[in-house]
Amino acid sequence: MSTTAPDASSAPRPEDPLATLAALPGVPGAVESVRKAVDRVYGHRVMRRRSAEVTSEAALRAARGSAALSGADWALEEVRRRSDFGSDAEARTVGAALRLNAEAGQLLSVWSQSPLRVLARLHLVAAGGAGVSDRTVGRPRLAGEPVVEAPGAVAGAPAPGAPPAKEMAAEEAPARVPLAGTPLPDADEVAARLDGLARLVIATSAAPALVTAAVVHGELLALRPFGSYNGLVARAAERVVLIGSGLDPKSICPAEVGHAELGRAAYAAAFDGYLSGTPEGMVAWITHCGRAVELGVRESTAVCEALQRGAA
């Protein structure tokens, strides 16, 4: 999908591409369902006194879910107990996801003014200590630079059910994520579309947070603008939008949990819809993201119930 938008300084805006997506059949219902689910968990009695604990637990579970989608599918308790995240590619992926979730809430004020600065910061945080070349960290890739989603992963060891590495694009084989076979835009296209995405974010839109978050997430997955950890960065950016929009200000509705629970196959199928750019495909992607948020709400509701019982 092209995200080229009119100059953000023009007022009033003659077009609102995100609002157009929000009006597609099926999207308003998904938006309303997400809003009701979020309202319910925010109304839980535990949130009045122990919201910080719920936020902390949601961040941990979000990191686990995002890392799982990037090929490091660890049990929650393993993520919770580990302190060394530099020993191998999977550990570095989990560590990157944890760092991103800790950082996301600190970037909200910058996001609305300079989303590209936030994306650069997110990549810097994700790639820190991961053996990624310093000259490629925190900036979009240049012509000829490869994409290796999980630095240090062993090529030829795909996830169960995935095609052999030799049948996958070289830049995707180590990642073990549902992006294999999707075209990798060249550096010029990446730069142009990142600029268009930034304009959409900065410009005032009537679109609900879910729609904006889904488009940011999908566009970053499609572009893979960085040399590594693009999936983690895309999902962290989705989180930034959901928090900063006011839909989930306490960050207790981890969409990453839902994306992981729905599974890589469903994630990839919905992403194919985004890549198609068709109305039906965009609806499939947005509603998939909505369902992921609802499952994240369900996870945090369970945490609230456990806290109320004294079991967590």
CSV table of N, CA and C in Angstrom, one decimal, residues 54-220:
chain,number,residue,atom,x,y,z
A,54,VAL,N,-0.2,-4.3,36.4
A,54,VAL,CA,-0.7,-4.8,35.1
A,54,VAL,C,0.1,-4.4,33.9
A,55,THR,N,0.5,-3.1,33.9
A,55,THR,CA,1.3,-2.6,32.9
A,55,THR,C,2.6,-3.3,32.7
A,56,SER,N,3.3,-3.6,33.8
A,56,SER,CA,4.5,-4.3,33.8
A,56,SER,C,4.4,-5.7,33.3
A,57,GLU,N,3.3,-6.4,33.7
A,57,GLU,CA,3.1,-7.8,33.2
A,57,GLU,C,2.7,-7.7,31.7
A,58,ALA,N,1.9,-6.8,31.3
A,58,ALA,CA,1.6,-6.7,29.9
A,58,ALA,C,2.8,-6.4,29.0
A,59,ALA,N,3.7,-5.6,29.5
A,59,ALA,CA,5.0,-5.4,28.7
A,59,ALA,C,5.8,-6.7,28.6
A,60,LEU,N,5.9,-7.5,29.6
A,60,LEU,CA,6.6,-8.7,29.6
A,60,LEU,C,6.0,-9.7,28.6
A,61,ARG,N,4.6,-9.8,28.6
A,61,ARG,CA,3.9,-10.7,27.7
A,61,ARG,C,3.9,-10.2,26.3
A,62,ALA,N,3.9,-8.9,26.1
A,62,ALA,CA,4.0,-8.3,24.8
A,62,ALA,C,5.4,-8.7,24.2
A,63,ALA,N,6.4,-8.5,24.9
A,63,ALA,CA,7.8,-8.8,24.4
A,63,ALA,C,7.9,-10.3,24.1
A,64,ARG,N,7.3,-11.1,24.9
A,64,ARG,CA,7.4,-12.6,24.6
A,64,ARG,C,6.7,-12.9,23.3
A,65,GLY,N,5.5,-12.2,23.1
A,65,GLY,CA,4.7,-12.5,21.9
A,65,GLY,C,5.4,-12.0,20.6
A,66,SER,N,6.0,-10.8,20.7
A,66,SER,CA,6.6,-10.2,19.6
A,66,SER,C,7.9,-11.0,19.2
A,67,ALA,N,8.6,-11.4,20.2
A,67,ALA,CA,9.8,-12.3,19.9
A,67,ALA,C,9.4,-13.6,19.3
A,68,ALA,N,8.3,-14.2,19.7
A,68,ALA,CA,7.8,-15.4,19.2
A,68,ALA,C,7.5,-15.3,17.7
A,69,LEU,N,6.9,-14.2,17.3
A,69,LEU,CA,6.7,-14.0,15.9
A,69,LEU,C,7.9,-13.8,15.1
A,70,SER,N,9.0,-13.4,15.8
A,70,SER,CA,10.3,-13.2,15.1
A,70,SER,C,11.2,-14.4,15.3
A,71,GLY,N,10.6,-15.6,15.7
A,71,GLY,CA,11.3,-16.8,15.7
A,71,GLY,C,11.9,-17.3,17.0
A,72,ALA,N,11.7,-16.5,18.1
A,72,ALA,CA,12.2,-16.8,19.4
A,72,ALA,C,11.0,-17.1,20.3
A,73,ASP,N,10.4,-18.3,20.1
A,73,ASP,CA,9.2,-18.6,20.8
A,73,ASP,C,9.5,-19.3,22.2
A,74,TRP,N,9.7,-18.5,23.1
A,74,TRP,CA,10.1,-18.9,24.5
A,74,TRP,C,8.9,-18.9,25.4
A,75,ALA,N,8.9,-19.8,26.4
A,75,ALA,CA,7.8,-19.8,27.4
A,75,ALA,C,7.9,-18.5,28.2
A,76,LEU,N,6.8,-18.0,28.7
A,76,LEU,CA,6.8,-16.8,29.4
A,76,LEU,C,7.7,-16.8,30.6
A,77,GLU,N,7.7,-17.9,31.3
A,77,GLU,CA,8.5,-18.0,32.5
A,77,GLU,C,10.0,-18.0,32.2
A,78,GLU,N,10.4,-18.5,31.0
A,78,GLU,CA,11.8,-18.4,30.6
A,78,GLU,C,12.2,-17.0,30.3
A,79,VAL,N,11.3,-16.2,29.7
A,79,VAL,CA,11.5,-14.8,29.5
A,79,VAL,C,11.7,-14.1,30.8
A,80,ARG,N,10.8,-14.5,31.8
A,80,ARG,CA,10.8,-13.8,33.1
A,80,ARG,C,12.0,-14.0,33.9
A,81,ARG,N,12.6,-15.2,33.8
A,81,ARG,CA,13.7,-15.6,34.7
A,81,ARG,C,15.0,-15.3,34.1
A,82,ARG,N,15.1,-15.1,32.8
A,82,ARG,CA,16.4,-15.0,32.2
A,82,ARG,C,17.0,-13.6,32.4
A,83,SER,N,18.3,-13.5,32.6
A,83,SER,CA,19.0,-12.2,32.7
A,83,SER,C,20.0,-12.0,31.6
A,84,ASP,N,20.4,-13.1,30.9
A,84,ASP,CA,21.4,-13.0,29.9
A,84,ASP,C,20.7,-13.2,28.5
A,85,PHE,N,20.7,-12.1,27.7
A,85,PHE,CA,20.1,-12.1,26.4
A,85,PHE,C,21.0,-11.9,25.3
A,86,GLY,N,22.3,-12.2,25.5
A,86,GLY,CA,23.3,-12.0,24.5
A,86,GLY,C,24.0,-13.3,24.0
A,87,SER,N,23.5,-14.5,24.5
A,87,SER,CA,24.2,-15.7,24.2
A,87,SER,C,24.0,-16.3,22.8
A,88,ASP,N,22.9,-16.1,22.2
A,88,ASP,CA,22.6,-16.6,20.9
A,88,ASP,C,21.5,-15.7,20.2
A,89,ALA,N,21.2,-16.1,18.9
A,89,ALA,CA,20.3,-15.2,18.2
A,89,ALA,C,18.9,-15.1,18.8
A,90,GLU,N,18.4,-16.3,19.3
A,90,GLU,CA,17.1,-16.2,19.9
A,90,GLU,C,17.1,-15.4,21.2
A,91,ALA,N,18.1,-15.5,22.0
A,91,ALA,CA,18.2,-14.7,23.2
A,91,ALA,C,18.3,-13.3,22.9
A,92,ARG,N,19.0,-12.9,21.8
A,92,ARG,CA,19.2,-11.5,21.5
A,92,ARG,C,17.8,-11.0,20.9
A,93,THR,N,17.1,-11.8,20.3
A,93,THR,CA,15.7,-11.4,19.8
A,93,THR,C,14.8,-11.1,21.0
A,94,VAL,N,14.8,-12.0,21.9
A,94,VAL,CA,14.0,-11.7,23.1
A,94,VAL,C,14.5,-10.5,23.9
A,95,GLY,N,15.8,-10.3,24.0
A,95,GLY,CA,16.3,-9.1,24.7
A,95,GLY,C,15.9,-7.9,23.9
A,96,ALA,N,15.9,-7.9,22.6
A,96,ALA,CA,15.6,-6.7,21.8
A,96,ALA,C,14.1,-6.4,22.0
A,97,ALA,N,13.2,-7.4,22.1
A,97,ALA,CA,11.8,-7.2,22.3
A,97,ALA,C,11.5,-6.6,23.7
A,98,LEU,N,12.3,-7.0,24.7
A,98,LEU,CA,12.1,-6.5,26.0
A,98,LEU,C,12.5,-5.0,26.1
A,99,ARG,N,13.7,-4.7,25.4
A,99,ARG,CA,14.1,-3.3,25.4
A,99,ARG,C,13.2,-2.4,24.7
A,100,LEU,N,12.6,-2.9,23.6
A,100,LEU,CA,11.7,-2.1,22.8
A,100,LEU,C,10.4,-1.8,23.6
A,101,ASN,N,9.9,-2.7,24.4
A,101,ASN,CA,8.7,-2.5,25.1
A,101,ASN,C,9.0,-1.5,26.3
A,102,ALA,N,10.2,-1.6,26.8
A,102,ALA,CA,10.6,-0.6,27.9
A,102,ALA,C,10.7,0.8,27.3
A,103,GLU,N,11.1,0.9,26.1
A,103,GLU,CA,11.4,2.2,25.5
A,103,GLU,C,10.2,2.9,24.9
A,104,ALA,N,9.2,2.1,24.4
A,104,ALA,CA,8.1,2.6,23.7
A,104,ALA,C,7.4,3.8,24.4
A,105,GLY,N,7.1,3.6,25.6
A,105,GLY,CA,6.4,4.6,26.4
A,105,GLY,C,7.1,5.9,26.5
A,106,GLN,N,8.4,5.9,26.3
A,106,GLN,CA,9.2,7.1,26.5
A,106,GLN,C,9.2,8.0,25.2
A,107,LEU,N,8.6,7.5,24.1
A,107,LEU,CA,8.8,8.2,22.8
A,107,LEU,C,7.5,8.8,22.3
A,108,LEU,N,6.5,8.9,23.2
A,108,LEU,CA,5.2,9.3,22.7
A,108,LEU,C,5.1,10.7,22.2
A,109,SER,N,5.8,11.6,23.0
A,109,SER,CA,5.7,13.0,22.6
A,109,SER,C,6.5,13.3,21.3
A,110,VAL,N,7.5,12.5,21.0
A,110,VAL,CA,8.3,12.7,19.8
A,110,VAL,C,7.6,12.1,18.6
A,111,TRP,N,6.8,11.0,18.8
A,111,TRP,CA,6.2,10.3,17.7
A,111,TRP,C,5.3,11.2,16.9
A,112,SER,N,4.5,12.0,17.6
A,112,SER,CA,3.5,12.9,16.9
A,112,SER,C,4.1,14.0,16.0
A,113,GLN,N,5.4,14.3,16.3
A,113,GLN,CA,6.1,15.3,15.6
A,113,GLN,C,7.1,14.8,14.7
A,114,SER,N,7.8,13.7,15.0
A,114,SER,CA,8.9,13.2,14.2
A,114,SER,C,8.9,11.7,14.3
A,115,PRO,N,8.0,11.0,13.6
A,115,PRO,CA,7.9,9.5,13.7
A,115,PRO,C,9.2,8.8,13.2
A,116,LEU,N,9.9,9.5,12.2
A,116,LEU,CA,11.1,8.8,11.7
A,116,LEU,C,12.2,8.8,12.8
A,117,ARG,N,12.2,9.8,13.6
A,117,ARG,CA,13.2,9.8,14.7
A,117,ARG,C,12.9,8.7,15.7
A,118,VAL,N,11.6,8.5,15.9
A,118,VAL,CA,11.2,7.4,16.8
A,118,VAL,C,11.6,6.0,16.2
A,119,LEU,N,11.3,5.9,15.0
A,119,LEU,CA,11.7,4.6,14.3
A,119,LEU,C,13.2,4.3,14.4
A,120,ALA,N,14.0,5.4,14.1
A,120,ALA,CA,15.4,5.2,14.2
A,120,ALA,C,15.8,4.9,15.7
A,121,ARG,N,15.2,5.5,16.6
A,121,ARG,CA,15.5,5.2,18.0
A,121,ARG,C,15.1,3.7,18.4
A,122,LEU,N,13.9,3.3,17.9
A,122,LEU,CA,13.5,1.9,18.2
A,122,LEU,C,14.5,0.9,17.6
A,123,HIS,N,15.0,1.2,16.4
A,123,HIS,CA,15.9,0.2,15.8
A,123,HIS,C,17.2,0.3,16.6
A,124,LEU,N,17.7,1.4,17.0
A,124,LEU,CA,18.9,1.5,17.8
A,124,LEU,C,18.8,0.7,19.1
A,125,VAL,N,17.6,0.8,19.7
A,125,VAL,CA,17.4,0.1,21.0
A,125,VAL,C,17.3,-1.4,20.7
A,126,ALA,N,16.6,-1.8,19.6
A,126,ALA,CA,16.5,-3.2,19.3
A,126,ALA,C,17.9,-3.8,19.0
A,127,ALA,N,18.7,-3.1,18.2
A,127,ALA,CA,19.9,-3.7,17.7
A,127,ALA,C,21.1,-3.5,18.7
A,128,GLY,N,20.9,-2.8,19.8
A,128,GLY,CA,21.9,-2.6,20.8
A,128,GLY,C,22.5,-3.9,21.3
A,129,GLY,N,23.8,-4.1,21.1
A,129,GLY,CA,24.4,-5.3,21.7
A,129,GLY,C,24.1,-6.6,20.9
A,130,ALA,N,23.6,-6.4,19.7
A,130,ALA,CA,23.2,-7.7,19.0
A,130,ALA,C,24.2,-8.0,17.9
A,131,GLY,N,25.3,-7.4,17.9
A,131,GLY,CA,26.3,-7.7,16.9
A,131,GLY,C,26.0,-7.2,15.5
A,132,VAL,N,25.1,-6.2,15.5
A,132,VAL,CA,24.8,-5.5,14.2
A,132,VAL,C,25.8,-4.4,14.0
A,133,SER,N,26.2,-4.3,12.7
A,133,SER,CA,27.2,-3.3,12.3
A,133,SER,C,26.7,-1.9,12.8
A,134,ASP,N,27.6,-1.2,13.4
A,134,ASP,CA,27.2,0.2,13.9
A,134,ASP,C,26.8,1.1,12.8
A,135,ARG,N,27.3,1.0,11.7
A,135,ARG,CA,27.0,1.9,10.6
A,135,ARG,C,25.6,1.7,10.0
A,136,THR,N,25.0,0.6,10.3
A,136,THR,CA,23.6,0.3,9.8
A,136,THR,C,22.6,0.5,10.9
A,137,VAL,N,23.0,0.8,12.1
A,137,VAL,CA,22.0,0.8,13.2
A,137,VAL,C,21.3,2.2,13.3
A,138,GLY,N,20.0,2.2,13.4
A,138,GLY,CA,19.3,3.5,13.7
A,138,GLY,C,19.1,4.3,12.4
A,139,ARG,N,19.2,3.7,11.3
A,139,ARG,CA,18.9,4.5,10.0
A,139,ARG,C,18.4,3.5,9.0
A,140,PRO,N,17.6,4.0,8.0
A,140,PRO,CA,17.1,3.1,7.0
A,140,PRO,C,18.2,2.5,6.1
A,141,ARG,N,18.1,1.3,5.7
A,141,ARG,CA,19.1,0.7,4.9
A,141,ARG,C,19.4,1.5,3.6
A,142,LEU,N,20.6,1.4,3.1
A,142,LEU,CA,21.0,2.0,1.9
A,142,LEU,C,21.0,0.9,0.7
A,143,ALA,N,21.2,1.4,-0.5
A,143,ALA,CA,21.2,0.5,-1.6
A,143,ALA,C,22.3,-0.6,-1.4
A,144,GLY,N,21.9,-1.8,-1.6
A,144,GLY,CA,22.8,-2.9,-1.6
A,144,GLY,C,23.0,-3.5,-0.2
A,145,GLU,N,22.5,-2.9,0.8
A,145,GLU,CA,22.6,-3.4,2.2
A,145,GLU,C,21.6,-4.5,2.4
A,146,PRO,N,22.0,-5.7,3.0
A,146,PRO,CA,21.1,-6.8,3.2
A,146,PRO,C,20.2,-6.6,4.4
A,147,VAL,N,19.1,-7.4,4.5
A,147,VAL,CA,18.3,-7.5,5.6
A,147,VAL,C,18.4,-8.8,6.3
A,148,VAL,N,18.9,-8.9,7.5
A,148,VAL,CA,19.0,-10.1,8.3
A,148,VAL,C,18.2,-9.9,9.6
A,149,GLU,N,17.0,-10.4,9.6
A,149,GLU,CA,16.1,-10.0,10.7
A,149,GLU,C,16.6,-10.4,12.1
A,150,ALA,N,17.2,-11.6,12.2
A,150,ALA,CA,17.8,-12.0,13.5
A,150,ALA,C,19.2,-12.2,13.3
A,151,PRO,N,20.1,-11.2,13.6
A,151,PRO,CA,21.5,-11.4,13.4
A,151,PRO,C,22.1,-12.5,14.2
A,152,GLY,N,22.9,-13.3,13.6
A,152,GLY,CA,23.5,-14.5,14.2
A,152,GLY,C,22.7,-15.8,14.1
A,153,ALA,N,21.4,-15.7,13.6
A,153,ALA,CA,20.6,-16.9,13.4
A,153,ALA,C,21.3,-17.8,12.4
A,154,VAL,N,21.1,-19.1,12.5
A,154,VAL,CA,21.7,-20.0,11.6
A,154,VAL,C,20.8,-20.2,10.4
A,155,ALA,N,21.3,-19.9,9.2
A,155,ALA,CA,20.5,-20.1,8.0
A,155,ALA,C,20.4,-21.6,7.8
A,156,GLY,N,19.3,-22.0,7.3
A,156,GLY,CA,19.1,-23.5,7.0
A,156,GLY,C,18.4,-24.1,8.1
A,157,ALA,N,18.0,-23.4,9.2
A,157,ALA,CA,17.2,-24.0,10.3
A,157,ALA,C,15.9,-23.3,10.5
A,158,PRO,N,15.0,-23.4,9.5
A,158,PRO,CA,13.7,-22.8,9.6
A,158,PRO,C,12.8,-23.4,10.6
A,159,ALA,N,11.8,-22.6,11.0
A,159,ALA,CA,10.8,-23.1,12.0
A,159,ALA,C,10.1,-24.3,11.4
A,160,PRO,N,9.6,-25.2,12.3
A,160,PRO,CA,8.8,-26.3,11.8
A,160,PRO,C,7.7,-25.9,10.8
A,161,GLY,N,7.7,-26.6,9.7
A,161,GLY,CA,6.6,-26.3,8.7
A,161,GLY,C,7.0,-25.3,7.7
A,162,ALA,N,8.2,-24.6,7.9
A,162,ALA,CA,8.6,-23.5,7.0
A,162,ALA,C,9.4,-24.2,5.9
A,163,PRO,N,9.5,-23.5,4.7
A,163,PRO,CA,10.2,-24.1,3.6
A,163,PRO,C,11.7,-24.1,3.9
A,164,PRO,N,12.5,-25.0,3.3
A,164,PRO,CA,13.9,-25.0,3.5
A,164,PRO,C,14.5,-23.6,3.2
A,165,ALA,N,15.6,-23.3,3.9
A,165,ALA,CA,16.2,-21.9,3.8
A,165,ALA,C,16.6,-21.6,2.3
A,166,LYS,N,17.0,-22.6,1.6
A,166,LYS,CA,17.5,-22.4,0.2
A,166,LYS,C,16.3,-22.0,-0.7
A,167,GLU,N,15.1,-22.2,-0.3
A,167,GLU,CA,14.0,-21.8,-1.1
A,167,GLU,C,13.5,-20.4,-0.7
A,168,MET,N,14.1,-19.8,0.4
A,168,MET,CA,13.6,-18.5,0.9
A,168,MET,C,14.6,-17.4,0.4
A,169,ALA,N,14.1,-16.2,0.4
A,169,ALA,CA,15.0,-15.1,0.1
A,169,ALA,C,16.1,-15.1,1.1
A,170,ALA,N,17.4,-14.8,0.7
A,170,ALA,CA,18.5,-14.8,1.6
A,170,ALA,C,18.3,-14.0,2.8
A,171,GLU,N,17.7,-12.8,2.6
A,171,GLU,CA,17.6,-11.9,3.7
A,171,GLU,C,16.5,-12.3,4.7
A,172,GLU,N,15.7,-13.2,4.3
A,172,GLU,CA,14.6,-13.7,5.1
A,172,GLU,C,14.8,-15.0,5.8
A,173,ALA,N,15.7,-15.8,5.2
A,173,ALA,CA,15.9,-17.2,5.8
A,173,ALA,C,16.2,-17.2,7.2
A,174,PRO,N,17.1,-16.4,7.7
A,174,PRO,CA,17.4,-16.5,9.2
A,174,PRO,C,16.3,-16.1,10.1
A,175,ALA,N,15.4,-15.3,9.6
A,175,ALA,CA,14.4,-14.6,10.4
A,175,ALA,C,13.3,-15.6,11.0
A,176,ARG,N,13.0,-16.6,10.2
A,176,ARG,CA,12.0,-17.6,10.5
A,176,ARG,C,10.6,-16.8,10.9
A,177,VAL,N,10.3,-15.8,10.1
A,177,VAL,CA,9.1,-15.1,10.3
A,177,VAL,C,8.2,-15.1,9.1
A,178,PRO,N,6.9,-14.7,9.2
A,178,PRO,CA,6.0,-14.9,8.0
A,178,PRO,C,6.2,-13.8,7.0
A,179,LEU,N,7.5,-13.5,6.6
A,179,LEU,CA,7.7,-12.5,5.6
A,179,LEU,C,8.4,-13.1,4.4
A,180,ALA,N,8.8,-14.4,4.4
A,180,ALA,CA,9.5,-15.1,3.4
A,180,ALA,C,8.7,-15.0,2.1
A,181,GLY,N,9.4,-14.6,1.0
A,181,GLY,CA,8.8,-14.5,-0.3
A,181,GLY,C,8.2,-13.2,-0.7
A,182,THR,N,8.0,-12.3,0.3
A,182,THR,CA,7.5,-11.0,0.0
A,182,THR,C,8.6,-10.1,-0.6
A,183,PRO,N,8.2,-9.3,-1.6
A,183,PRO,CA,9.2,-8.5,-2.2
A,183,PRO,C,9.9,-7.5,-1.2
A,184,LEU,N,11.2,-7.3,-1.4
A,184,LEU,CA,12.0,-6.4,-0.6
A,184,LEU,C,12.1,-5.1,-1.3
A,185,PRO,N,11.4,-4.0,-0.9
A,185,PRO,CA,11.5,-2.8,-1.7
A,185,PRO,C,13.0,-2.2,-1.7
A,186,ASP,N,13.4,-1.6,-2.7
A,186,ASP,CA,14.7,-1.0,-2.8
A,186,ASP,C,14.8,0.2,-1.9
A,187,ALA,N,16.0,0.7,-1.7
A,187,ALA,CA,16.2,1.8,-0.7
A,187,ALA,C,15.5,3.1,-1.1
A,188,ASP,N,15.4,3.4,-2.4
A,188,ASP,CA,14.7,4.6,-2.8
A,188,ASP,C,13.2,4.5,-2.5
A,189,GLU,N,12.6,3.3,-2.7
A,189,GLU,CA,11.2,3.2,-2.4
A,189,GLU,C,11.0,3.3,-0.9
A,190,VAL,N,11.9,2.7,-0.2
A,190,VAL,CA,11.8,2.7,1.3
A,190,VAL,C,11.8,4.2,1.8
A,191,ALA,N,12.7,5.0,1.3
A,191,ALA,CA,12.8,6.3,1.7
A,191,ALA,C,11.5,7.1,1.4
A,192,ALA,N,11.0,6.9,0.2
A,192,ALA,CA,9.8,7.6,-0.2
A,192,ALA,C,8.6,7.2,0.6
A,193,ARG,N,8.5,5.9,0.8
A,193,ARG,CA,7.3,5.5,1.5
A,193,ARG,C,7.4,5.8,3.0
A,194,LEU,N,8.6,5.8,3.6
A,194,LEU,CA,8.7,6.2,5.0
A,194,LEU,C,8.3,7.7,5.1
A,195,ASP,N,8.7,8.5,4.2
A,195,ASP,CA,8.3,9.9,4.2
A,195,ASP,C,6.8,10.0,4.1
A,196,GLY,N,6.2,9.2,3.3
A,196,GLY,CA,4.7,9.3,3.2
A,196,GLY,C,4.1,8.8,4.5
A,197,LEU,N,4.6,7.8,5.1
A,197,LEU,CA,4.1,7.3,6.4
A,197,LEU,C,4.2,8.4,7.4
A,198,ALA,N,5.3,9.0,7.5
A,198,ALA,CA,5.5,10.1,8.5
A,198,ALA,C,4.5,11.2,8.3
A,199,ARG,N,4.2,11.5,7.0
A,199,ARG,CA,3.2,12.6,6.8
A,199,ARG,C,1.9,12.2,7.3
A,200,LEU,N,1.5,10.9,7.1
A,200,LEU,CA,0.2,10.5,7.6
A,200,LEU,C,0.1,10.5,9.1
A,201,VAL,N,1.2,10.2,9.7
A,201,VAL,CA,1.2,10.2,11.2
A,201,VAL,C,1.1,11.6,11.7
A,202,ILE,N,1.9,12.5,11.1
A,202,ILE,CA,1.9,13.9,11.6
A,202,ILE,C,0.6,14.7,11.3
A,203,ALA,N,0.0,14.4,10.1
A,203,ALA,CA,-1.2,15.1,9.7
A,203,ALA,C,-2.4,14.7,10.7
A,204,THR,N,-3.3,15.6,10.8
A,204,THR,CA,-4.5,15.3,11.6
A,204,THR,C,-5.4,14.3,10.8
A,205,SER,N,-5.8,13.3,11.4
A,205,SER,CA,-6.7,12.3,10.8
A,205,SER,C,-7.9,12.0,11.7
A,206,ALA,N,-9.0,11.8,11.1
A,206,ALA,CA,-10.2,11.4,11.9
A,206,ALA,C,-10.3,9.9,12.1
A,207,ALA,N,-9.3,9.2,11.6
A,207,ALA,CA,-9.3,7.7,11.7
A,207,ALA,C,-9.1,7.3,13.2
A,208,PRO,N,-9.7,6.2,13.6
A,208,PRO,CA,-9.5,5.6,14.9
A,208,PRO,C,-8.1,5.1,15.1
A,209,ALA,N,-7.6,5.0,16.3
A,209,ALA,CA,-6.3,4.5,16.6
A,209,ALA,C,-6.0,3.2,16.0
A,210,LEU,N,-7.0,2.3,16.0
A,210,LEU,CA,-6.7,0.9,15.5
A,210,LEU,C,-6.3,1.0,14.0
A,211,VAL,N,-6.9,1.8,13.3
A,211,VAL,CA,-6.6,1.9,11.8
A,211,VAL,C,-5.2,2.5,11.6
A,212,THR,N,-4.9,3.6,12.3
A,212,THR,CA,-3.6,4.1,12.2
A,212,THR,C,-2.5,3.1,12.7
A,213,ALA,N,-2.7,2.5,13.8
A,213,ALA,CA,-1.8,1.5,14.3
A,213,ALA,C,-1.6,0.3,13.3
A,214,ALA,N,-2.6,-0.1,12.7
A,214,ALA,CA,-2.5,-1.2,11.7
A,214,ALA,C,-1.8,-0.8,10.5
A,215,VAL,N,-2.0,0.4,10.0
A,215,VAL,CA,-1.3,0.9,8.8
A,215,VAL,C,0.2,1.1,9.1
A,216,VAL,N,0.5,1.7,10.3
A,216,VAL,CA,1.9,1.8,10.6
A,216,VAL,C,2.6,0.5,10.7
A,217,HIS,N,2.0,-0.5,11.4
A,217,HIS,CA,2.5,-1.8,11.5
A,217,HIS,C,2.7,-2.5,10.2
A,218,GLY,N,1.7,-2.5,9.3
A,218,GLY,CA,1.8,-3.1,8.1
A,218,GLY,C,2.8,-2.5,7.1
A,219,GLU,N,2.9,-1.2,7.1
A,219,GLU,CA,3.8,-0.5,6.2
A,219,GLU,C,5.2,-0.8,6.6
A,220,LEU,N,5.5,-0.8,7.9
A,220,LEU,CA,6.9,-1.1,8.3
A,220,LEU,C,7.3,-2.6,8.0
